[in-house]
PDB file of C-alpha atoms in Angstrom:
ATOM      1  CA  UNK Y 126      32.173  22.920  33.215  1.00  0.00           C
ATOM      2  CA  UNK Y 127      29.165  21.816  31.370  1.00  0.00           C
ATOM      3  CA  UNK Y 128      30.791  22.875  27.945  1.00  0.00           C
ATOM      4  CA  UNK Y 129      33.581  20.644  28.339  1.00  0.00           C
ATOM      5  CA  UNK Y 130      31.668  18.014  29.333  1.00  0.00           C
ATOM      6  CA  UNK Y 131      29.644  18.571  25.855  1.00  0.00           C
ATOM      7  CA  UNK Y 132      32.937  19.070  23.902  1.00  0.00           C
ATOM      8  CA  UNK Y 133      34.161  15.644  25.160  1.00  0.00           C
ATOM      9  CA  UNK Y 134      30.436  13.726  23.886  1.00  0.00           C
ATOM     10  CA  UNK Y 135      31.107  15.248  20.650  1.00  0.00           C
ATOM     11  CA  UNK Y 136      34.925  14.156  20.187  1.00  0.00           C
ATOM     12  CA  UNK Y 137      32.975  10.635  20.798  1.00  0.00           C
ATOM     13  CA  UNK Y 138      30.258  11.272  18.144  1.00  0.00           C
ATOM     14  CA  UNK Y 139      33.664  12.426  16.210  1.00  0.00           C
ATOM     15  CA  UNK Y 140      35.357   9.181  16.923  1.00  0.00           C
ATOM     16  CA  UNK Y 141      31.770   7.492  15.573  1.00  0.00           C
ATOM     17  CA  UNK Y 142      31.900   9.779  12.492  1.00  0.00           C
ATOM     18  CA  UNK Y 143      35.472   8.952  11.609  1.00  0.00           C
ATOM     19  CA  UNK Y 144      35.033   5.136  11.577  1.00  0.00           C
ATOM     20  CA  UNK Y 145      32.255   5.264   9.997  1.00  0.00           C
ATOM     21  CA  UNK Y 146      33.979   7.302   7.219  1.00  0.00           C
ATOM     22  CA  UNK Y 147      36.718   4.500   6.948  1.00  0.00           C
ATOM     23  CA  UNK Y 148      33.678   1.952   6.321  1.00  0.00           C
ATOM     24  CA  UNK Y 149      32.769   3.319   3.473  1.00  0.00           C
ATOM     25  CA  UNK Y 150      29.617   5.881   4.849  1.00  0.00           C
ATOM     26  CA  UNK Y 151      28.984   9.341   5.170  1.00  0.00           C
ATOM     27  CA  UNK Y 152      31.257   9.960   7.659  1.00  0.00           C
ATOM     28  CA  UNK Y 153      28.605  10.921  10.773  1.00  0.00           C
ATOM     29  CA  UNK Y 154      28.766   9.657  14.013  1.00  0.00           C
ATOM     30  CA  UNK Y 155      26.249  10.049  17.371  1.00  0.00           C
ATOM     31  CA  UNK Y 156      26.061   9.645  20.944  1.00  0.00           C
ATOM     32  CA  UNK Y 157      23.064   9.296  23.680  1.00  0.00           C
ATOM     33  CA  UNK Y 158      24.025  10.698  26.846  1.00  0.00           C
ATOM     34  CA  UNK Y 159      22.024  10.722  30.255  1.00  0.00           C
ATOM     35  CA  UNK Y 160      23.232  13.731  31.227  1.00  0.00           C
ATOM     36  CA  UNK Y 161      21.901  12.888  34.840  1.00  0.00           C
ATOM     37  CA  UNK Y 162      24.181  10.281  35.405  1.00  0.00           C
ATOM     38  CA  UNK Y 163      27.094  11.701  33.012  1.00  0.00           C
ATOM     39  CA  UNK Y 164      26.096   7.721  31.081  1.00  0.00           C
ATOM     40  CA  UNK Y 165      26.599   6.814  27.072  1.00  0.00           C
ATOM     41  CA  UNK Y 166      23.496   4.854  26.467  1.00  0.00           C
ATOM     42  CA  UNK Y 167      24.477   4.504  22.808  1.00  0.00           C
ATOM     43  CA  UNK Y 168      26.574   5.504  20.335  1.00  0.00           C
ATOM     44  CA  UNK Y 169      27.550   4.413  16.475  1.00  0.00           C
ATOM     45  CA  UNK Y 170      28.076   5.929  13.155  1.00  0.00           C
ATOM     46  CA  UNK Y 171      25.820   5.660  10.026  1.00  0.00           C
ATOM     47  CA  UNK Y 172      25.772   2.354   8.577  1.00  0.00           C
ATOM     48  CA  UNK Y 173      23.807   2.879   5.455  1.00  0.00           C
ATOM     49  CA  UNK Y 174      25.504   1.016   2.821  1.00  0.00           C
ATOM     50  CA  UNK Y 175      26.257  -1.441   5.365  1.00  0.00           C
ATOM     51  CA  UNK Y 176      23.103  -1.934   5.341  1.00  0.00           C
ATOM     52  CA  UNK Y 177      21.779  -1.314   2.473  1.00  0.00           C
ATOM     53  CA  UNK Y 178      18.950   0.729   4.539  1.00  0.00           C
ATOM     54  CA  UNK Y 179      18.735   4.506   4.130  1.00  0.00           C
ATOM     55  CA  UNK Y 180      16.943   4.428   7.396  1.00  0.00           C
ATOM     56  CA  UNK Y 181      20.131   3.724   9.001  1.00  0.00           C
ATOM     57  CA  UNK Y 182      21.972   7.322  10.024  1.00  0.00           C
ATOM     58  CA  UNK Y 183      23.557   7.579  13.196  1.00  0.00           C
ATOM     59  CA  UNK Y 184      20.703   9.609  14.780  1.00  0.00           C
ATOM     60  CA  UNK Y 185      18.506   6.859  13.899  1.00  0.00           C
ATOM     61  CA  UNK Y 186      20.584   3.829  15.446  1.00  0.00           C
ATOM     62  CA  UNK Y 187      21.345   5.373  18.935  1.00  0.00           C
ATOM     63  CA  UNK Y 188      17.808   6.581  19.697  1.00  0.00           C
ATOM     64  CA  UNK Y 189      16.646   2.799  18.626  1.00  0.00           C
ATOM     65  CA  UNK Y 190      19.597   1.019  21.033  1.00  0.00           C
ATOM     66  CA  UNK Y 191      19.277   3.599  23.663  1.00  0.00           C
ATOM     67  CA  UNK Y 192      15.488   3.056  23.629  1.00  0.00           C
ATOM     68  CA  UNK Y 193      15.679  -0.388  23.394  1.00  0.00           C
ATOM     69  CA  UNK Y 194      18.026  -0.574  26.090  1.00  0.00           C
ATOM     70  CA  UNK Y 195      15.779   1.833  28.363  1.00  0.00           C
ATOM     71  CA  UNK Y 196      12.634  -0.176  27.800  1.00  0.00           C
ATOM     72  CA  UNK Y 197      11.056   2.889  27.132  1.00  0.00           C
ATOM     73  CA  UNK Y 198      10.262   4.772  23.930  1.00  0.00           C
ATOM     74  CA  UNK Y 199      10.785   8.173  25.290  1.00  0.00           C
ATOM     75  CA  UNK Y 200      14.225   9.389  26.404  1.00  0.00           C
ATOM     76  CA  UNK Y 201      12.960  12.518  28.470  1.00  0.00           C
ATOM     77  CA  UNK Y 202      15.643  13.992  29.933  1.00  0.00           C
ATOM     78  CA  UNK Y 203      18.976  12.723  27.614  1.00  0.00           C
ATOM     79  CA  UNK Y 204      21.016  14.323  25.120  1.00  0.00           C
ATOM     80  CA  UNK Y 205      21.740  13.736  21.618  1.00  0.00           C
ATOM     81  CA  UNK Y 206      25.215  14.800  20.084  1.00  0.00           C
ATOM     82  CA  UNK Y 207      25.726  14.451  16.223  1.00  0.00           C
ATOM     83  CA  UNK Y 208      28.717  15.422  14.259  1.00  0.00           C
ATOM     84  CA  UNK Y 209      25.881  16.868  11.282  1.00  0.00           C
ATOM     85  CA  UNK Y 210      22.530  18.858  11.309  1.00  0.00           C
ATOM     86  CA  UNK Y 211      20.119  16.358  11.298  1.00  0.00           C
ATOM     87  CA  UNK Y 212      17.880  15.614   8.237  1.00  0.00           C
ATOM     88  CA  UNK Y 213      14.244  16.186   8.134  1.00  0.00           C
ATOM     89  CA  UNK Y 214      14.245  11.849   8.846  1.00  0.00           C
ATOM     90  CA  UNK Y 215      16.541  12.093  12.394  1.00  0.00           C
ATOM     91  CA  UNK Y 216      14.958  15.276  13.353  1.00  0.00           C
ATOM     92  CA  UNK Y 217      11.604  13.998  13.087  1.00  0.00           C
ATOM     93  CA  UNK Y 218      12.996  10.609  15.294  1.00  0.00           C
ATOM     94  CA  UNK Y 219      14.407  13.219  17.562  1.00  0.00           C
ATOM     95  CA  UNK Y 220      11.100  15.166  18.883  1.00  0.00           C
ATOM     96  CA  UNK Y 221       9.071  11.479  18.774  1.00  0.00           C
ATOM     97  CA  UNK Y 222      11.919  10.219  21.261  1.00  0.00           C
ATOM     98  CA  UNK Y 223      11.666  13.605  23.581  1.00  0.00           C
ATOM     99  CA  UNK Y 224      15.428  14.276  23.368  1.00  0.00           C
ATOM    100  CA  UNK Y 225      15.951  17.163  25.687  1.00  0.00           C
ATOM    101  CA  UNK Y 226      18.827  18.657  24.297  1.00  0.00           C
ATOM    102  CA  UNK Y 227      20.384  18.167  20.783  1.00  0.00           C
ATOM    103  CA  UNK Y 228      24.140  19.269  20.119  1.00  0.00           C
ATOM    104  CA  UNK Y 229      25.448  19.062  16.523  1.00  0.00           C
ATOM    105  CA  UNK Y 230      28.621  19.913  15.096  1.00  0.00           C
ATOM    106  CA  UNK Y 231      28.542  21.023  11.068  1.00  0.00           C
ATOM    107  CA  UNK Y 232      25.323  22.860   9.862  1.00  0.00           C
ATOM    108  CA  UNK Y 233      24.083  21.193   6.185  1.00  0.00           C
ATOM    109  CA  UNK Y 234      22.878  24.009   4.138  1.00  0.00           C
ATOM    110  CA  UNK Y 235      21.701  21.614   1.375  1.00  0.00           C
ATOM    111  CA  UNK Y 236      20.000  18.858   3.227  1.00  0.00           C
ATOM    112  CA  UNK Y 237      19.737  19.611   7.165  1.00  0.00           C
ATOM    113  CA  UNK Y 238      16.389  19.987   8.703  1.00  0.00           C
ATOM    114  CA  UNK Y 239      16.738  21.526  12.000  1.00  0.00           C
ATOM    115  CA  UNK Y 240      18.068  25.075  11.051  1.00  0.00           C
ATOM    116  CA  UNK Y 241      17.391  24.912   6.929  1.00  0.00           C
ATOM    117  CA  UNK Y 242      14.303  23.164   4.702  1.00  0.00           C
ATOM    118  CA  UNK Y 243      11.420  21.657   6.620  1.00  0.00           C
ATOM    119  CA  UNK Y 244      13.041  22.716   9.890  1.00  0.00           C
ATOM    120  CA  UNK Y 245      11.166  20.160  11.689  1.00  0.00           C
ATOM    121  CA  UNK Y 246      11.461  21.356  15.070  1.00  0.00           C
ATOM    122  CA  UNK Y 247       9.469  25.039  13.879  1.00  0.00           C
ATOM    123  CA  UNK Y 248       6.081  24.081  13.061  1.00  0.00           C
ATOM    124  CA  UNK Y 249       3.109  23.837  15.642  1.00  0.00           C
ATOM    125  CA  UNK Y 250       2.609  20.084  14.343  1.00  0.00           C
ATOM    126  CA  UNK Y 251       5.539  18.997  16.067  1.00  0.00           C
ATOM    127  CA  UNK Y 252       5.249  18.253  19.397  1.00  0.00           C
ATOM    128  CA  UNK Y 253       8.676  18.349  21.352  1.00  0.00           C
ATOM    129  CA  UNK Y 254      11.145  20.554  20.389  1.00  0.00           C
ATOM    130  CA  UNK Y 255      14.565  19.816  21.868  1.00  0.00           C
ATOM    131  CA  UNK Y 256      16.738  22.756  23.077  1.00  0.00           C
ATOM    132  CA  UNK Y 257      19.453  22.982  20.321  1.00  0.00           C
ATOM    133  CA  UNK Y 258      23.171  24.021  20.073  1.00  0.00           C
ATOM    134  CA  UNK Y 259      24.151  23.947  16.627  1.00  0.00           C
ATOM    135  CA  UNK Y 260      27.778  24.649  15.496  1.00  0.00           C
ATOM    136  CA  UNK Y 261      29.816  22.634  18.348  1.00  0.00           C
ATOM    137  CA  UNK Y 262      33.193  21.555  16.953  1.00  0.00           C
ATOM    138  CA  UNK Y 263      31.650  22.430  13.905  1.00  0.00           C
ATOM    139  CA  UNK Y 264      35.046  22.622  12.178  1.00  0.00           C
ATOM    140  CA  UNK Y 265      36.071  19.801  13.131  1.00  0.00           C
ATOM    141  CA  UNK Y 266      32.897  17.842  12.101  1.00  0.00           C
ATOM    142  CA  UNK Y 267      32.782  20.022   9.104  1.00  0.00           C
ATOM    143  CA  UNK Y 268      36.345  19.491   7.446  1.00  0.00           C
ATOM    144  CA  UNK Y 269      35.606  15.919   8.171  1.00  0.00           C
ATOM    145  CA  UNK Y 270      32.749  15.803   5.719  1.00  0.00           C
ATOM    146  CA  UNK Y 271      34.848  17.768   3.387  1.00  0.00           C
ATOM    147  CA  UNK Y 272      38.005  15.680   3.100  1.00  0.00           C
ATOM    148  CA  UNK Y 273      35.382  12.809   2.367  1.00  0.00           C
ATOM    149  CA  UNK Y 274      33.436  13.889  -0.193  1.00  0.00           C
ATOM    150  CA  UNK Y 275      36.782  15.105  -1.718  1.00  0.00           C
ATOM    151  CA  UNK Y 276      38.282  12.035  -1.393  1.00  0.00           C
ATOM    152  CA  UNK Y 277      35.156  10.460  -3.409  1.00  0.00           C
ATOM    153  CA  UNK Y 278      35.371  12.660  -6.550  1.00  0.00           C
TER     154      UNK Y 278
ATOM    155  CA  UNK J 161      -7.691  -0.275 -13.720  1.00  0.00           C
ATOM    156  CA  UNK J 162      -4.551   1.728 -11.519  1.00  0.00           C
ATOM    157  CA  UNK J 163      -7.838   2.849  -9.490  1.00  0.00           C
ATOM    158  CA  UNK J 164      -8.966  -0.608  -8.381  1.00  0.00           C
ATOM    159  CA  UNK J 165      -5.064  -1.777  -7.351  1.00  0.00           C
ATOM    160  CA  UNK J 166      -4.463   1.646  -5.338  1.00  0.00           C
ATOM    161  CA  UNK J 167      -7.572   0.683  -3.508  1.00  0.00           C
ATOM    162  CA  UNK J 168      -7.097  -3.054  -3.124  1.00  0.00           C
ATOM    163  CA  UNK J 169      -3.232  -2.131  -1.277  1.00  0.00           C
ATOM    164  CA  UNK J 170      -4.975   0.531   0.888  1.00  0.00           C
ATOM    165  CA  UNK J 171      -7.171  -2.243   2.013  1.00  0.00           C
ATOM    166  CA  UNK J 172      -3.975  -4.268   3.029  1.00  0.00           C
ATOM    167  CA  UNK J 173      -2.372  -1.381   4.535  1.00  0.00           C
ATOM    168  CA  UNK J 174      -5.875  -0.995   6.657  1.00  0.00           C
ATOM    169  CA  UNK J 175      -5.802  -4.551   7.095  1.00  0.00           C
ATOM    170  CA  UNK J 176      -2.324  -3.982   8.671  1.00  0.00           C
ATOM    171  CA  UNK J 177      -3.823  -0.807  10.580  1.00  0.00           C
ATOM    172  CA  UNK J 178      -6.224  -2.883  12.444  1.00  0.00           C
ATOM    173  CA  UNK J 179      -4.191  -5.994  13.385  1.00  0.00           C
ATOM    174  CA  UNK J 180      -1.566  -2.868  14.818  1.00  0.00           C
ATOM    175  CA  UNK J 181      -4.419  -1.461  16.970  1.00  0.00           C
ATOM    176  CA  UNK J 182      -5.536  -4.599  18.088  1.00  0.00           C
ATOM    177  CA  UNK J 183      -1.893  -5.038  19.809  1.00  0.00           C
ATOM    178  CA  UNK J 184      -2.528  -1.755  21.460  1.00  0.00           C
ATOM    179  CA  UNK J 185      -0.793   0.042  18.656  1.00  0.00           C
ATOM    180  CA  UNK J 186      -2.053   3.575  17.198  1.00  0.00           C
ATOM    181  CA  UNK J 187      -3.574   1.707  13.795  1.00  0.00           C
ATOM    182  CA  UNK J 188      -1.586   2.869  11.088  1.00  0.00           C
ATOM    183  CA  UNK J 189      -0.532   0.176   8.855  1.00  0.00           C
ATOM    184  CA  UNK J 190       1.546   0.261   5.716  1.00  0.00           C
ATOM    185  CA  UNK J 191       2.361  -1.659   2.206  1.00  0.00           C
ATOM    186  CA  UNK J 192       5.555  -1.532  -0.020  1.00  0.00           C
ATOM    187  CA  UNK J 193       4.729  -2.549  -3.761  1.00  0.00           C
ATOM    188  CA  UNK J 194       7.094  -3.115  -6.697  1.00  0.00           C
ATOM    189  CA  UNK J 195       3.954  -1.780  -9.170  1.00  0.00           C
ATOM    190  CA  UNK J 196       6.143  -3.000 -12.339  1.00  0.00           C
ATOM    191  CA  UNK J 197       5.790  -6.875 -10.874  1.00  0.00           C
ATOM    192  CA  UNK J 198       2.515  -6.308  -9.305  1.00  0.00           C
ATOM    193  CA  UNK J 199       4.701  -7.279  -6.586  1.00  0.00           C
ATOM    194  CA  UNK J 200       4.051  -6.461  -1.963  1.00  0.00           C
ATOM    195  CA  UNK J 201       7.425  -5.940  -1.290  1.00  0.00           C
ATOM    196  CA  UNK J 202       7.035  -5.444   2.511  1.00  0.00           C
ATOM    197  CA  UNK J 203       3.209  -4.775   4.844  1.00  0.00           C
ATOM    198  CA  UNK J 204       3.649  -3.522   8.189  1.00  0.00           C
ATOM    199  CA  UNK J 205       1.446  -1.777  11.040  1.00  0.00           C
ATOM    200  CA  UNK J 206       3.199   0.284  13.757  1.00  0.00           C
ATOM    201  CA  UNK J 207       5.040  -1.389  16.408  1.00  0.00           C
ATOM    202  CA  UNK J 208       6.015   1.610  18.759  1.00  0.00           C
ATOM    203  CA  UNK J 209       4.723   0.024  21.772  1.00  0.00           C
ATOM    204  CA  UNK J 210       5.870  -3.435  21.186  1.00  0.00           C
ATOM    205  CA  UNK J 211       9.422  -2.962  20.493  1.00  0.00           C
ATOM    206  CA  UNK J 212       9.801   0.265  23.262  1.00  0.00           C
ATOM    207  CA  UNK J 213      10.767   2.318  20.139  1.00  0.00           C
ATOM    208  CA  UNK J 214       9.437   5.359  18.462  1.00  0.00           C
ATOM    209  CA  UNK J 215      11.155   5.010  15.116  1.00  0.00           C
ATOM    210  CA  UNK J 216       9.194   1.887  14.613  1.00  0.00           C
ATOM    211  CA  UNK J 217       6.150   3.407  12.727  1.00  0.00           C
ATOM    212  CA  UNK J 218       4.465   1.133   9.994  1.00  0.00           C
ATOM    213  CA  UNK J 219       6.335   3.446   7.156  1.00  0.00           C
ATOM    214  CA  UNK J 220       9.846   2.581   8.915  1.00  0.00           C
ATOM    215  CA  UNK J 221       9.003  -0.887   8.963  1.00  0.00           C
ATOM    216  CA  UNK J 222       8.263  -1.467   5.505  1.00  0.00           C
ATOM    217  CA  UNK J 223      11.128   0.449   4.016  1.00  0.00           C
ATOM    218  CA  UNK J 224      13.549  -1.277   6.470  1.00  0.00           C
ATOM    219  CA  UNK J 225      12.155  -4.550   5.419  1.00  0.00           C
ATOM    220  CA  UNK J 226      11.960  -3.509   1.588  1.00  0.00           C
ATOM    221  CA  UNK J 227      15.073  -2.447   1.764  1.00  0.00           C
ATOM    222  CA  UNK J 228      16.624  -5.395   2.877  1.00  0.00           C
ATOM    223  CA  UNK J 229      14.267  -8.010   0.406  1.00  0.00           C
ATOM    224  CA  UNK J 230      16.088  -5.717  -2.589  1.00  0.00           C
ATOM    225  CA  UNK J 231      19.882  -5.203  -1.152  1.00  0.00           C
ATOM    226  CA  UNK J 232      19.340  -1.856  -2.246  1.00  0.00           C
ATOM    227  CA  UNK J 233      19.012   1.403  -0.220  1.00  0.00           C
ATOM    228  CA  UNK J 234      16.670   2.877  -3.093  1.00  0.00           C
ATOM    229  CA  UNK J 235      13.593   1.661  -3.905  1.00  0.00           C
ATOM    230  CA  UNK J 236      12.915   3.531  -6.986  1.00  0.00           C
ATOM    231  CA  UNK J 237      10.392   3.008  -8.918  1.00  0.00           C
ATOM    232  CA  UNK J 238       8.354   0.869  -5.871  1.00  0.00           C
ATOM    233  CA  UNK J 239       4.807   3.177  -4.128  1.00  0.00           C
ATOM    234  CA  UNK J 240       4.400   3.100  -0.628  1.00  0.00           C
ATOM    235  CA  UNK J 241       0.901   2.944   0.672  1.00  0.00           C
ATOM    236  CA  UNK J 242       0.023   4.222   4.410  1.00  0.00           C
ATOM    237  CA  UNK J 243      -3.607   4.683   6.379  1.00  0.00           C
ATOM    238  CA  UNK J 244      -2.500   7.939   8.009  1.00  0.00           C
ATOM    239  CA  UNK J 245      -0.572  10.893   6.319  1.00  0.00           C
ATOM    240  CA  UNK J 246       3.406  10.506   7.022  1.00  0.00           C
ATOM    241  CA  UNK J 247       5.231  12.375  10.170  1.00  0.00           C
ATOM    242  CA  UNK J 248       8.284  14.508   9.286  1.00  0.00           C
ATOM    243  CA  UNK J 249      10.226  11.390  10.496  1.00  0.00           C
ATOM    244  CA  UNK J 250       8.552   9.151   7.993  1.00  0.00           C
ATOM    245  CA  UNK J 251       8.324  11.768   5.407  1.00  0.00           C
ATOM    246  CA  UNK J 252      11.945  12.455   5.192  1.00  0.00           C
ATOM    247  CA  UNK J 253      12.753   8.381   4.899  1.00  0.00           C
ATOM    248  CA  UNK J 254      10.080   8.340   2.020  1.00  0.00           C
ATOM    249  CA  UNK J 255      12.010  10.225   0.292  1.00  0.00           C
ATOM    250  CA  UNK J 256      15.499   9.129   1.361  1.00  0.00           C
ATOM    251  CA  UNK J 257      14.076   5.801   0.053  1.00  0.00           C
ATOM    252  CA  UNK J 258      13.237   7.092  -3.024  1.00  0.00           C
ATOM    253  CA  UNK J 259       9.621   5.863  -3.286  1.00  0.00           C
ATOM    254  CA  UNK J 260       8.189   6.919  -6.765  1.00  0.00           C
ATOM    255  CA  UNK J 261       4.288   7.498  -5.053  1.00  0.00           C
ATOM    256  CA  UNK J 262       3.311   8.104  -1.791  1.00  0.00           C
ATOM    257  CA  UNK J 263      -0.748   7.174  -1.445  1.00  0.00           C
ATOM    258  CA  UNK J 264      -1.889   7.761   2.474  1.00  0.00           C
ATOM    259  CA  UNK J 265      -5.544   7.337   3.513  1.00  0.00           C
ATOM    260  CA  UNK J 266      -6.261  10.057   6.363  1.00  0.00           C
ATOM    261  CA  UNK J 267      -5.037  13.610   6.333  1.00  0.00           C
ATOM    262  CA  UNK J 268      -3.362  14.520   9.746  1.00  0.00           C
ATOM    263  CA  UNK J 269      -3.611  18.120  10.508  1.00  0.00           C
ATOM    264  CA  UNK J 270      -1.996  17.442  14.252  1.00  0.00           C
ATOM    265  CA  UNK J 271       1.012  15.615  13.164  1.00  0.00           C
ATOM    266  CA  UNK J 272       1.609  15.059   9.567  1.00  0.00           C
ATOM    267  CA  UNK J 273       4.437  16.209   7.776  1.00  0.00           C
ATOM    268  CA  UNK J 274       3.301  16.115   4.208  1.00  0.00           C
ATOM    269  CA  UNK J 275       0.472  18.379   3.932  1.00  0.00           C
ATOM    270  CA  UNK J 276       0.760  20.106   7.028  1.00  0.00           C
ATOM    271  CA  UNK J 277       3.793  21.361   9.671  1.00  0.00           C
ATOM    272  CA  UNK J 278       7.149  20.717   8.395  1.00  0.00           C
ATOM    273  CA  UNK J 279       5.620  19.507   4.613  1.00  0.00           C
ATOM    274  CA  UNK J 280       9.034  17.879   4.369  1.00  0.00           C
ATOM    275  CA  UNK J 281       9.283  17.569   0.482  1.00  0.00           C
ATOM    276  CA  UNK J 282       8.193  20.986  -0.152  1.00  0.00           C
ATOM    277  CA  UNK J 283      11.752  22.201   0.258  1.00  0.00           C
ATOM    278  CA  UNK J 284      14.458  22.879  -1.952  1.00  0.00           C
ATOM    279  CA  UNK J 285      16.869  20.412   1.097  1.00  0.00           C
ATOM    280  CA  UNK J 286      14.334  17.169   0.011  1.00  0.00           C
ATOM    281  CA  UNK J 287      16.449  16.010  -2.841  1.00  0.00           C
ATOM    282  CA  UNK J 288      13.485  13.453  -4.120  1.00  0.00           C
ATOM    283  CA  UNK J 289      10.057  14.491  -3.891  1.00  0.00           C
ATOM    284  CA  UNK J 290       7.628  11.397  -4.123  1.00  0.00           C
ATOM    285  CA  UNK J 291       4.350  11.844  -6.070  1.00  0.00           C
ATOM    286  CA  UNK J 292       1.613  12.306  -3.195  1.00  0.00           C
ATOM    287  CA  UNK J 293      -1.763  10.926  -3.944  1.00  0.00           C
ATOM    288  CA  UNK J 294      -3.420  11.808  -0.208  1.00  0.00           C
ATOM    289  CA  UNK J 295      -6.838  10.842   0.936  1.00  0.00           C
ATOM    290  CA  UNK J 296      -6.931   6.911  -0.621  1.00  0.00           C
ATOM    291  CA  UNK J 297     -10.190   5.460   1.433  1.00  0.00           C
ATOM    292  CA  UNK J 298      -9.634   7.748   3.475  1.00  0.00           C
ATOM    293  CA  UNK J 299     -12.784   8.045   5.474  1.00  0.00           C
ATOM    294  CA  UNK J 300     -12.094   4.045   6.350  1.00  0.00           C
ATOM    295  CA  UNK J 301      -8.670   4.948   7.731  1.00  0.00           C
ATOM    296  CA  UNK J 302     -10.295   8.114   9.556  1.00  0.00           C
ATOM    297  CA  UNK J 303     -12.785   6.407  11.281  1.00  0.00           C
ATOM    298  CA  UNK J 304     -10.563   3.196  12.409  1.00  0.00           C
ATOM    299  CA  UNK J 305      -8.195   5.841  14.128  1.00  0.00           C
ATOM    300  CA  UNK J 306     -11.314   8.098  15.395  1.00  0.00           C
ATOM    301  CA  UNK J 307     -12.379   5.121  17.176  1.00  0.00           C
ATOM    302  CA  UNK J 308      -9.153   4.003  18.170  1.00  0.00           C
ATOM    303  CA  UNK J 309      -8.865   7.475  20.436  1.00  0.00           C
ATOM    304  CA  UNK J 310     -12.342   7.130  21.405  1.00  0.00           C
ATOM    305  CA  UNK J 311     -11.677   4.130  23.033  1.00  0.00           C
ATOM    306  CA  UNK J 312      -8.769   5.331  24.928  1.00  0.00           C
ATOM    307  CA  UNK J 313     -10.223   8.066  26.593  1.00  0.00           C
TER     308      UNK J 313
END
């Protein structure tokens, strides 16, 4: 039931995303998975203001703990579920770690870089494009993002 | 003299470059500069091998760093110098960043994401385009990388 299994990494990244949101950030959360071993090698939630580092989405902090935890700065072979389309920033940090697969959950017309904009993965400069499924638990992820920038107006 | 200053922070940034590829680095080094102080705000050169992690490119570095001198996510108004032309990855934090002027050194037609591939701020989804001044001393940073490959093969 591998969709289940990738249902169940995303309520995670969810989980990530949602206490995240109650800190104060964008509300998006991630999760590294080793899909080989059905292992979490990292997950968090953006911690930009924290921070005060615009480097710091959730993309960006599992693929540096995950990597720093494999001793290795690829991560060929593991998965990479975000609640949001990745910016042109995360997607570029995704093909230089060799994710195999990435799962997000909303798509972000006005600043994603997978499926709209630079579309990082499409250009013959980049060399590792992940397999992507776009759109899982979307709503979910989606209404998330919604009630938060609501809340902020 | 803006002419002479550009130069003289390229030739930290190379400075950087080197002292990266003499710790088995690719050389690609980077400066941060406050230009209304006359102030280096951060100087970095990759450390992808080092640390195990390939988010840690010398533009990473110095915004991280930068970011954290100023407690502020944005560094507007500040110029980023870098020997090679940005990947997507480091394009896309340029501008998250909110770096006034980008000046690079060497074009890269294989991986860069300014000029070529993704050209990350050349979309309507990159909400801050920097100024881009490309090809600073650039045959200096061309040939330090050039014989940085040679001697790897």
């Amino acid at each position: 039931m591998p969709d289940t299994t990738a249902t169940s990494y995303m309520q995670i990244a969810l989980e990530e995303a949602r206490a995240a949101g109650a800190r104060g950030e964008v509300p998006v959360g991630a999760v590294i998975v080793n899909p080989a071993r059905d292992e979490i090698l990292a997950q968090a939630g953006n911690r930009v203001e924290e921070l005060s580092d615009p480097t710091q989405h959730a993309e960006m902090i599992v693929i540096r703990r995950a990597t720093a935890k494999a001793g290795l700065s690829r991560l060929v072979g593991c998965d990479l579920y975000v609640t949001l389309e990745p910016c042109p920033m995360c997607a570029g940090a995704i093909s230089l770690a060799r994710i195999r697969r990435l799962y997000f959950g909303a798509y972000d017309p006005k600043s994603g870089g997978v499926e709209h904009g630079a579309q990082v993965f499409d250009h013959a400069t980049c060399h590792h494009k992940p397999e992507v499924v776009g759109g899982l638990v979307e709503s979910e992820a989606g209404v998330l993002l919604a009630d938060f920038f609501r809340g902020r107006r």
